[in-house]
XYZ file of C-alpha atoms in Angstrom:
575
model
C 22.710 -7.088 -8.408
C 21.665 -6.706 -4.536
C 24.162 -5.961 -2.187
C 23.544 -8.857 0.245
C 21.604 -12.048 0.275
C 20.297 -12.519 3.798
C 19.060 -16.175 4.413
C 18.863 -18.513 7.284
C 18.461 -22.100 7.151
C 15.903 -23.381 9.145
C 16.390 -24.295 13.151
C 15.749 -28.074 14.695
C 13.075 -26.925 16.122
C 11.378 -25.486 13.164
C 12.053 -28.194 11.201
C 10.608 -30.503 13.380
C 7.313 -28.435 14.029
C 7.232 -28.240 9.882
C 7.317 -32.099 10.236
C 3.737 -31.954 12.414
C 2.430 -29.226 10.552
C 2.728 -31.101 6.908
C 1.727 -34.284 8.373
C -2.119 -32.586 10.340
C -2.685 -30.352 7.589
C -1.334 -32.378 4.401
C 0.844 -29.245 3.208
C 4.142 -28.944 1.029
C 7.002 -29.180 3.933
C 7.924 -25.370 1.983
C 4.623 -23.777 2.967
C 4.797 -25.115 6.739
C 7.953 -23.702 6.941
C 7.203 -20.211 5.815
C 4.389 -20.204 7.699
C 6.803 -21.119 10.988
C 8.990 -18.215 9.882
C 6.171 -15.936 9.972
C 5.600 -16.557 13.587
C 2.524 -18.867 12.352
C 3.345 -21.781 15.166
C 0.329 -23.421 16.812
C -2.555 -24.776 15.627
C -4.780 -22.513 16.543
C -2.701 -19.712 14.466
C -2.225 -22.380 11.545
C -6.252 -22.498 11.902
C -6.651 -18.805 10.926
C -3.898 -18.116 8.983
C -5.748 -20.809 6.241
C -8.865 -20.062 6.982
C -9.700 -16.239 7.348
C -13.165 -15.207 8.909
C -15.351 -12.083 9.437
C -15.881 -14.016 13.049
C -12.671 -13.040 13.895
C -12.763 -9.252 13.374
C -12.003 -7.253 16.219
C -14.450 -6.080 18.351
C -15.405 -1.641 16.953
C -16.343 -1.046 20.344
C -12.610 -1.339 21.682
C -11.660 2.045 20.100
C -11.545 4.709 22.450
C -14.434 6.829 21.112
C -16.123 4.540 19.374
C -19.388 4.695 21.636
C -18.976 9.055 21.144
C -19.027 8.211 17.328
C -22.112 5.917 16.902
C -23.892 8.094 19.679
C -23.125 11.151 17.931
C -23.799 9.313 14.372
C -27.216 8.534 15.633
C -28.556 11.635 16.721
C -27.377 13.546 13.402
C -29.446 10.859 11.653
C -32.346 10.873 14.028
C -32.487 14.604 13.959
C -31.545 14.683 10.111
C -29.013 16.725 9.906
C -26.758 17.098 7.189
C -23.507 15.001 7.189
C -20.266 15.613 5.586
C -18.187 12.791 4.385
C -14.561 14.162 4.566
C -12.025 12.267 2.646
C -8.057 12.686 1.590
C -7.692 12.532 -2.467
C -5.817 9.190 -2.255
C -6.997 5.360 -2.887
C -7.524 4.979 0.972
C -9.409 8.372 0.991
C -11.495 8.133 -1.587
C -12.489 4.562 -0.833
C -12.911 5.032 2.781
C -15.700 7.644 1.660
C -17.300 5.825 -1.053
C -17.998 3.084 1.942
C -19.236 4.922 4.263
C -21.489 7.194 1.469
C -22.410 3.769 0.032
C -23.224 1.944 3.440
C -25.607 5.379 5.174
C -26.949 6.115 1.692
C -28.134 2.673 1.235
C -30.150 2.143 4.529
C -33.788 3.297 4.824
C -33.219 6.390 6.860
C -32.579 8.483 3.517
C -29.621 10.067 5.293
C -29.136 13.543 4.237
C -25.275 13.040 2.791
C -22.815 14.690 1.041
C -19.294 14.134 0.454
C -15.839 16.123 -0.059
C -12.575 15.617 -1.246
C -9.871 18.389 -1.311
C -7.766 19.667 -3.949
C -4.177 18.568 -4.014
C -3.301 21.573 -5.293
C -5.417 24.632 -3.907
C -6.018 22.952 -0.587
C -3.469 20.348 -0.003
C -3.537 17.441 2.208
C -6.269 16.911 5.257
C -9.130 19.497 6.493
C -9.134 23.122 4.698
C -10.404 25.990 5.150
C -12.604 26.003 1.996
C -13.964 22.415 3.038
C -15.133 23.649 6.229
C -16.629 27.391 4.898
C -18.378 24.914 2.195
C -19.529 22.249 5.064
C -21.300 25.692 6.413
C -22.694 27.178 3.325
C -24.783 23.787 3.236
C -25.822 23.564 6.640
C -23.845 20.592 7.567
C -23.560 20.062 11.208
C -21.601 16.888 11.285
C -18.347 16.506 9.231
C -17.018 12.740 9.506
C -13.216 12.630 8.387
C -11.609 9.832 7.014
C -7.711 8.818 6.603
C -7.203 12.439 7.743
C -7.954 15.006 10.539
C -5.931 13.493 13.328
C -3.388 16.294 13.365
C -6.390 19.430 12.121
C -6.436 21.105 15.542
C -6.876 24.628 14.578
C -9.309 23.771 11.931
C -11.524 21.362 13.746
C -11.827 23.993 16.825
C -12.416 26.710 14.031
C -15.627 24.015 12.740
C -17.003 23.604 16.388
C -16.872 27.390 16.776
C -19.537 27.633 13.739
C -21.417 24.707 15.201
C -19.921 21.856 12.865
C -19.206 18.705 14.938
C -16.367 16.548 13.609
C -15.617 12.486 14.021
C -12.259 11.751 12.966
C -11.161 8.347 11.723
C -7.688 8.631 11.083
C -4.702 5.927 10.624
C -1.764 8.380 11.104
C 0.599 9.174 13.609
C -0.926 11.531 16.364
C 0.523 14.448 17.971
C 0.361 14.807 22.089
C -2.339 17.099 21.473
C -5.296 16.000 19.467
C -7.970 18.422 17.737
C -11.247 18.586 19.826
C -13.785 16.305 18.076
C -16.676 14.259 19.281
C -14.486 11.512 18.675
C -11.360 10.464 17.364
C -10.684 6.871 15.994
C -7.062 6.246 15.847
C -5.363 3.112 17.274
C -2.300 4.992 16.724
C -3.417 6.701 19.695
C -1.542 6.987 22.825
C -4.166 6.274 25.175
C -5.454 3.331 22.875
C -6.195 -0.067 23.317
C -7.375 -1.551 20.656
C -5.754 -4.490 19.627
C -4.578 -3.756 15.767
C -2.724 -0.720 14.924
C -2.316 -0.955 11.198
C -5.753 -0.630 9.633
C -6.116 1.527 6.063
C -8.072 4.739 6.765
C -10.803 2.564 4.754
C -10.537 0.023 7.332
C -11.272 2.377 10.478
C -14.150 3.363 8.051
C -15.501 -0.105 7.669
C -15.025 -0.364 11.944
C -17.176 2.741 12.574
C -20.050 1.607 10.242
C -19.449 -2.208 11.804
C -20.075 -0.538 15.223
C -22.632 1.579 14.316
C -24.450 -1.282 12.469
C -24.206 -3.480 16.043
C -25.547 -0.578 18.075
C -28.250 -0.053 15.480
C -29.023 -4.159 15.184
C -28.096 -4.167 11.385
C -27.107 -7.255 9.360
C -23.825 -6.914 8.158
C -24.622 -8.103 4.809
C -24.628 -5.279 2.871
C -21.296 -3.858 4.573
C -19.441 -6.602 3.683
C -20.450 -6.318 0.435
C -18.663 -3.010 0.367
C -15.490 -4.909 1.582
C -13.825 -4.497 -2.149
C -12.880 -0.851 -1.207
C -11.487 -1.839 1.598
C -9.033 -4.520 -0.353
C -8.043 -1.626 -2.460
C -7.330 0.507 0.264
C -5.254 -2.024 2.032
C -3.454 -2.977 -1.105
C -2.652 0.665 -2.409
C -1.697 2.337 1.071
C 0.494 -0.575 1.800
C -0.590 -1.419 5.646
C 0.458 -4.857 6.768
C -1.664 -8.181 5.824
C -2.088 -9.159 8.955
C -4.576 -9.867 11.796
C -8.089 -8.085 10.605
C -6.031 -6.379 7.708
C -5.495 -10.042 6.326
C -9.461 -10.820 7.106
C -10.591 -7.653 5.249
C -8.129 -8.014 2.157
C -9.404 -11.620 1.718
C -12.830 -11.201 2.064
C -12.295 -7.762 -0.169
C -10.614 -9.465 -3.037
C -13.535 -12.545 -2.863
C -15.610 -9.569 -3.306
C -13.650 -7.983 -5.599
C -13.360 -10.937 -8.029
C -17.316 -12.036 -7.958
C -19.294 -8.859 -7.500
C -17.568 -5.921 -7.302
C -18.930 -2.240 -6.944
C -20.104 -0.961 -10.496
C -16.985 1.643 -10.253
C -14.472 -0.762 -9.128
C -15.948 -2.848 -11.963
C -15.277 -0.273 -14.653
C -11.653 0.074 -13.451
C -11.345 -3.686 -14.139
C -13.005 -3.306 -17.887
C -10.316 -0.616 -18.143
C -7.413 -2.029 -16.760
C -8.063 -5.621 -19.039
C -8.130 -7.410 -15.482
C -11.795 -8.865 -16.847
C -11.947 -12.687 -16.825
C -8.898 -12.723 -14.558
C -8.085 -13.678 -10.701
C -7.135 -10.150 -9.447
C -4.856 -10.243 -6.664
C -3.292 -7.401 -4.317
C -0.433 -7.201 -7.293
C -2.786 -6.240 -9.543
C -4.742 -3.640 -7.233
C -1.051 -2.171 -6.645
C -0.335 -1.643 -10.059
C -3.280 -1.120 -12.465
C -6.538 -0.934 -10.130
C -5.125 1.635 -7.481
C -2.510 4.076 -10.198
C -5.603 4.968 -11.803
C -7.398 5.771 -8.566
C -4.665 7.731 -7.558
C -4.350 9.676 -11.113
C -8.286 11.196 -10.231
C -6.235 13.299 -7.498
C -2.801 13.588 -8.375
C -4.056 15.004 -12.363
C -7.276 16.574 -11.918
C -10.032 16.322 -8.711
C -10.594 12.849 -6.143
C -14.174 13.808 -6.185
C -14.006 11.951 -9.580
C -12.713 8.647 -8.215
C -15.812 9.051 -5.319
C -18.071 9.903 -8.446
C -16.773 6.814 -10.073
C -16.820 4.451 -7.141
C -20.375 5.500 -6.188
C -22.025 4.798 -9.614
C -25.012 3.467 -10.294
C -24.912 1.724 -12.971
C -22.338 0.314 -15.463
C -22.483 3.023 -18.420
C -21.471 5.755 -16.102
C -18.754 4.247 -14.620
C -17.656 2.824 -18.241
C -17.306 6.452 -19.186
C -15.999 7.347 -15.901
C -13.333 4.730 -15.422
C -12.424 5.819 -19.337
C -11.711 9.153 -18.229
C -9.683 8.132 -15.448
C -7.892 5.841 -17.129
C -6.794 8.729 -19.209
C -5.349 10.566 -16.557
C -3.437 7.617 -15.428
C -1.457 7.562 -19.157
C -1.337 11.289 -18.697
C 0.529 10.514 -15.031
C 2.949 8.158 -15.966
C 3.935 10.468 -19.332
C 4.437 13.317 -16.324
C 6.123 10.517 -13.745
C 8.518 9.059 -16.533
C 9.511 12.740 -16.990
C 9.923 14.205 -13.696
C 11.895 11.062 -12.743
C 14.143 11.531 -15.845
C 14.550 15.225 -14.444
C 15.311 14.414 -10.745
C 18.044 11.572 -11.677
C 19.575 13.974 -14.610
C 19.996 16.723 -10.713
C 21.866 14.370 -9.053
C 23.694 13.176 -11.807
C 25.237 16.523 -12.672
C 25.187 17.469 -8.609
C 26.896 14.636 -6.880
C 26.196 16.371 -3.547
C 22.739 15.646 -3.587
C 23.917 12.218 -3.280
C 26.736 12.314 -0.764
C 25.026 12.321 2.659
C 22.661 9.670 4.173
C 19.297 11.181 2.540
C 18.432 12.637 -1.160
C 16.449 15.694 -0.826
C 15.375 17.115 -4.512
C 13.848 20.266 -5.667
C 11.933 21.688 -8.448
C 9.570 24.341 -8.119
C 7.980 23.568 -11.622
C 7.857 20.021 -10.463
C 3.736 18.571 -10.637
C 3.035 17.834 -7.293
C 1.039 15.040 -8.414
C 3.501 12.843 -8.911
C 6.584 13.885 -6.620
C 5.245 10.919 -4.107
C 6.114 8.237 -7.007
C 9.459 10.276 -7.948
C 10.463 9.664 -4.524
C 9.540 5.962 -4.591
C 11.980 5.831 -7.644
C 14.738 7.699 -6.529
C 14.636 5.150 -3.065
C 14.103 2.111 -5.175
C 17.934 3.458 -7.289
C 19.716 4.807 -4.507
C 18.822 2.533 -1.786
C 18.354 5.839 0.305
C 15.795 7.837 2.010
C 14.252 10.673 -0.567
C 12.186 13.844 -0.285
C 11.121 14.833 -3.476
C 9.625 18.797 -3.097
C 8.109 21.483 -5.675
C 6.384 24.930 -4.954
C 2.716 24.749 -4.384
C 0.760 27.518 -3.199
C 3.435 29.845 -1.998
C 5.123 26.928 0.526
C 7.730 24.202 -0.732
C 5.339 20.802 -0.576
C 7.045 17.552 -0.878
C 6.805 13.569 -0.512
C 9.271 11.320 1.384
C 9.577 7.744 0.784
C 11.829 5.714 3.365
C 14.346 2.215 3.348
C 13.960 -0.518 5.822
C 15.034 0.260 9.342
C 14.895 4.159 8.852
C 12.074 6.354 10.248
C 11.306 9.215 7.406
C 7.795 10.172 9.784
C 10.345 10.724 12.871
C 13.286 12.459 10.594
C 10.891 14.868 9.747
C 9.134 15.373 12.606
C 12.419 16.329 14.642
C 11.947 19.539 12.588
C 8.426 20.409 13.405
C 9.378 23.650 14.883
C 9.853 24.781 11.449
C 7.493 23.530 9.569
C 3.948 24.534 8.202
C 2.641 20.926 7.732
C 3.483 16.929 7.861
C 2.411 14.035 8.293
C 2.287 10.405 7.059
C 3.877 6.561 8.409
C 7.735 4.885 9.259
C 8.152 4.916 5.458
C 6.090 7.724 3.635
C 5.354 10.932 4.649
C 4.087 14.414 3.313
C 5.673 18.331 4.423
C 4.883 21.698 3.686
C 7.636 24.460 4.664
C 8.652 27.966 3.709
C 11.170 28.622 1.107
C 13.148 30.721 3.028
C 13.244 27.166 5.874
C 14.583 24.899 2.996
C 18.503 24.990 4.017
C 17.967 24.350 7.323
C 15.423 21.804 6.914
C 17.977 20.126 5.080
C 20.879 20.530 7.393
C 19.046 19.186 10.637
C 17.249 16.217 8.097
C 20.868 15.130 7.482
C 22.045 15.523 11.256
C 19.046 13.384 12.229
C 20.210 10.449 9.531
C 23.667 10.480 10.317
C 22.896 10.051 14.164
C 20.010 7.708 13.360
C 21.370 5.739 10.547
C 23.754 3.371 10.007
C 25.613 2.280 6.669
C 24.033 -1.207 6.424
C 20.425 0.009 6.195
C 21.754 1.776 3.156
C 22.919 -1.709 1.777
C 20.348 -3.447 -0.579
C 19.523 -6.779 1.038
C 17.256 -9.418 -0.045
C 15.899 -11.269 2.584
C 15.321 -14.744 1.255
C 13.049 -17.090 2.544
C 13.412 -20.637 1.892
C 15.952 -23.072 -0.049
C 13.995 -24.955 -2.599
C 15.632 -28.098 -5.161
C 13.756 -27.835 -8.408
C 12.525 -31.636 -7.427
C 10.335 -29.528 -4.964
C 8.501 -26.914 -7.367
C 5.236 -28.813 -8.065
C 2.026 -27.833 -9.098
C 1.309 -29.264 -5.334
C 3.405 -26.459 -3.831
C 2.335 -24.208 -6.223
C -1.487 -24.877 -4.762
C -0.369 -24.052 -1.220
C 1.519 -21.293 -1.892
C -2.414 -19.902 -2.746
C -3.369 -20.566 0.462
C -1.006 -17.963 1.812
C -3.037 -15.560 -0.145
C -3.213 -12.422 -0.012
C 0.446 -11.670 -0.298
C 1.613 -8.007 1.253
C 3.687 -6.270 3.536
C 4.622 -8.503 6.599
C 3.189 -12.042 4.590
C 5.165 -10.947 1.714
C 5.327 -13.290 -1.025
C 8.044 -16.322 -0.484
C 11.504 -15.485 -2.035
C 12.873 -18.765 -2.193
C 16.241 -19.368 -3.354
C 18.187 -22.286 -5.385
C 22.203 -22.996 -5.308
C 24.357 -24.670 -8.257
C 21.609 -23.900 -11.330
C 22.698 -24.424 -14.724
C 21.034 -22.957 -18.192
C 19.575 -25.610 -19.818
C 21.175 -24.759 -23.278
C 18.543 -23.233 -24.473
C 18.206 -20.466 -22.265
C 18.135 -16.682 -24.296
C 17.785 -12.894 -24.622
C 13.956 -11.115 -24.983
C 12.715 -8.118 -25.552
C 13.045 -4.942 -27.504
C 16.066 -4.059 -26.594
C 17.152 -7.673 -25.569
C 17.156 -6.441 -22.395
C 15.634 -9.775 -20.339
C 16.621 -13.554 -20.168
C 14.324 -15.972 -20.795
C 15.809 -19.076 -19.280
C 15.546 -23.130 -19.159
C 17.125 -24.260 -15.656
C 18.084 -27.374 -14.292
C 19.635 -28.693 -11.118
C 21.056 -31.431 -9.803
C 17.837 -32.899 -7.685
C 15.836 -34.136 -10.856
C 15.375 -34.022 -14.497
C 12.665 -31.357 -14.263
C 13.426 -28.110 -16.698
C 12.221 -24.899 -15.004
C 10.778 -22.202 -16.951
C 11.923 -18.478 -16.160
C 12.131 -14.797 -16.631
C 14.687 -12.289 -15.430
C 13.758 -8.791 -16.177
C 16.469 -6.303 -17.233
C 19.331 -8.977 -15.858
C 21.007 -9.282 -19.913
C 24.376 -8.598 -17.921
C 24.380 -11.921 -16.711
C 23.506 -13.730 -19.838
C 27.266 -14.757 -21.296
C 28.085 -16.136 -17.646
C 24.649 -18.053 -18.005
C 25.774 -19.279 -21.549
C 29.272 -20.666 -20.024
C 27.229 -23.461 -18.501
C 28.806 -22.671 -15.022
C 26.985 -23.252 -12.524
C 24.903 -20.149 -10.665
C 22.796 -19.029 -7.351
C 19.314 -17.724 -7.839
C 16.411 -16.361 -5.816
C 13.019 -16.243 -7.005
C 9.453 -15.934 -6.732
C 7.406 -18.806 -7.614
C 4.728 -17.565 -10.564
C 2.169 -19.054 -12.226
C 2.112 -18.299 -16.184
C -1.160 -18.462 -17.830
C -0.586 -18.505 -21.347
C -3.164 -19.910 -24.260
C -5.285 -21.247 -21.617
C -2.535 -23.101 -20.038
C -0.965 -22.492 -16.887
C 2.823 -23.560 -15.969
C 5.001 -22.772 -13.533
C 7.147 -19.855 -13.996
C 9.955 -18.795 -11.665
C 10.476 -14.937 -11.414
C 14.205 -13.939 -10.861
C 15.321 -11.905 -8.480
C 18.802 -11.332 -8.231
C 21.733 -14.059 -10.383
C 25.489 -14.697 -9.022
C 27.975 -16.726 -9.525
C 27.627 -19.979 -7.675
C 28.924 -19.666 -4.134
């Protein structure tokens, strides 16, 4: 059960502007309202919250550097030179370079390309060493870096010393000092202006090749039909769906769903997402893991290989090879998890402060990012999950709402070999010998920085609904919210005083979920619903007493039909 249920009813005024919002645009009274509470007021927001355009992206040419970038881009081309495309080993690195290979490889200039991804494991994360010496052993004299490089100072001044240029189009947090490229394309920059801060390192990808496109009077056509790597970028590095994030995820997904790339397409055979709407969920969890195993099991370069196929045999065999280090990841994930709670079980000090810091030097580094997501997700608590790799302690930190990991960690900089990352992931790379101390001044920096009730579990709900409400009208506007992600999460909605319909019971192996048959005291209706892992609950169900719920609102497609399913949340008593 969460901790707390945070919800608040709706003001006069919002009520009343729900009133002229229903009534212009003929939506459910719900959907108005959640749109209000998501700071979508006037019409002209209403406008382009429903109706997301390409006409609305942001001008490229408001990035500092931007004009360096294209002008630099330009001559490499015109003098045919040979161009590096630099990527990180993630879904938003390995995308980001499969656009920008797929968008300069497809134009008539022949473009003299190749592209790189490092090893997690011999390299690690960002620019190396052996990337750079290999950059020079084919005469590349232009290295363009994507969703990494913004903090590769000593390596990008060692490249220009050998004559290799660099263009950096990076997403992260900067330092003061940035490394001495042509040009650097971060709105996380200081000196920045550019209006949205929170594209994928795919989407700063897609805005160089938009503003070299403009300055080179290309159609944008086939661009946007590389927008479906950007949707799975989006989706898998979790960046807000909002302003041109929002644009790009919904043309992406259209994309996505009608004609995707033959290696996105493959994934889809694979994943047995064929024939179906896919959605952001369903790039989170099937579409994006098996991205993500390419790098975290074996190479990247193979998800690049797979994502720039050529036809749909390769990438059938491709995507099948993938998909079989994605069953090999989770067999590795379930264990190392298992390991990591089985520590702190028999080590209660590793749970006693503000933060969970873990360590296994036979740990696989691949997955220490996802053990950290789990160990978060059970102890409502900021975790660093770390292992040995390559003579340094290399770990993953995953965050809670309203608690800075990026700034935690880097208030130790001075000891560190490496970080990097966002507010609620981030990567570092110390010495062993560092490791105590790292952890003492981590848990100074939470206990001055963070306060008991961001480690309570809340569930911010946001809208009461009667069952006389859930319609299949509703149920049709909710869609137009789509897509669903951080900051336009999907509605939690919540309903007082529910009752079990009799017929309510326990599923599953193990018996483990409740399969239930609701009804309330605003209609007749019977709601249909499933809540996973919540057979604590079921004899208080069974009583008949009356209960609270919050939900998402699902649609079930089963046997060609589809109903409306409720998804539970959280159960308690009625309050």
């Amino acid at each position: 059960m969460t901790d707390k249920w945070n919800y608040q009813p709706p003001t006069k005024e919002q009520i009343l502007r729900q009133e002229e919002i229903s009534l212009k645009y003929r939506l459910s009274p719900a959907v108005c309202l959640l749109m209000i509470k998501r700071g979508i007021v006037s019409d002209e927001q209403v406008e382009k919250f429903l109706n997301p355009s390409l006409k609305d992206l942001l001008d490229p040419f408001l990035f500092p550097d931007m004009k360096k970038a294209v002008d630099r881009l330009n001559k490499a081309l015109g003098n045919k030179e040979r161009i590096m495309i630099y990527g990180d080993y993630d879904v938003d690195g390995t995308t980001a370079v499969s656009l920008v290979y797929k968008f300069l490889e497809q134009n008539s200039w022949k473009a003299n390309l190749e592209y790189y991804i490092p090893d997690r494991y011999d390299e690690g994360y960002g620019i190396s060493e052996r990337g750079i010496a290999h950059a020079k052993e084919q005469d590349v004299t232009l290295i363009i870096a994507l969703d990494c490089g913004i903090k590769a100072i000593e390596k990008v001044a060692y490249a220009k010393s050998i004559g290799i240029d660099f263009i950096i189009c990076d997403h992260h947090m900067p330092d003061e000092v940035l490394p001495d490229a042509v040009a650097i394309l971060d709105a996380k920059r200081i000196d920045s202006t550019y209006p949205y801060e929170h594209l994928s390192g795919c989407g700063v990808g897609y805005k160089f090749m938009q503003a070299f496109a403009l300055s080179n009077g290309l159609g944008f056509s086939r661009l946007n039909n590389l927008l479906d790597l950007t949707a799975v970028s989006i989706a898998s590095d979790i960046v807000p769906i909002t302003g041109e994030n929002r644009i790009l995820a919904h043309y992406g997904l259209k994309q996505l769903n009608q004609n995707p790339t033959k290696g996105l397409k493959g994934i889809i055979d694979v994943c047995g997402l064929t024939g179906k709407e896919i959605g952001i969920s369903d790039i989170v969890f099937k579409i994006g893991p098996r991205i993500n195993a390419s790098g975290r099991m074996m190479n990247g370069k193979e998800a690049v290989d797979l994502l720039l196929s050529k036809d749909f045999q390769s990438a059938k065999e491709k995507s099948e090879n993938i998909n079989q280090y994605n069953d090999d990841r989770r067999e590795l994930d379930k264990k190392t998890t298992e390991e990591a709670y089985q520590m702190i079980e028999n080590n209660p000090e590793l749970n006693s402060g503000k933060i969970i810091i873990t360590y296994n030097r036979d740990w696989h580094k691949g997955v220490i990012g996802i053990v950290a997501s789990r160990l978060t997700e059970k102890y409502y608590k900021p975790a660093i999950v770390l292992t040995e790799s390559n003579g340094f302690i290399s770990g993953s930190a995953r965050s809670v709402t309203g608690f800075d990991i990026y700034r935690a960690i880097e208030s130790c900089k001075d000891m560190l070999e490496n970080f990097g990352g966002h507010t609620f992931a981030a990567g570092v790379t110390l010495r062993e010998e560092q490791l105590d101390e790292f952890k003492q001044r981590l848990e100074t920096f939470a206990d001055e920085f963070m306060n008991e009730e961001q480690m309570t579990q809340t569930l911010d709900i946001d809208i009461e609904a009667s069952f006389k409400d859930i319609t299949p009208t509703l149920m049709a506007d909710l869609k137009k919210m789509n897509p669903f992600g951080p900051e336009n999460t999907k509605p939690v909605f919540c309903s007082f005083g529910v009752k079990d319909y009799g017929t309510s019971k326990l599923v599953g192996k193990e018996l483990e979920h409740i399969k239930l048959e609701l009804i309330d005291d605003s209609s007749e209706q019977i709601i249909q619903a499933i809540a996973f892992g919540m057979y604590e609950h079921f004899e208080y169900i069974s009583s008949k007493k009356p209960f609270d719920i919050c939900y998402t609102i699902e649609e079930n497609n089963y046997n060609n039909s589809n109903t409306i399913q409720l998804l539970i949340k959280d159960i308690r008593p009625a309050q």
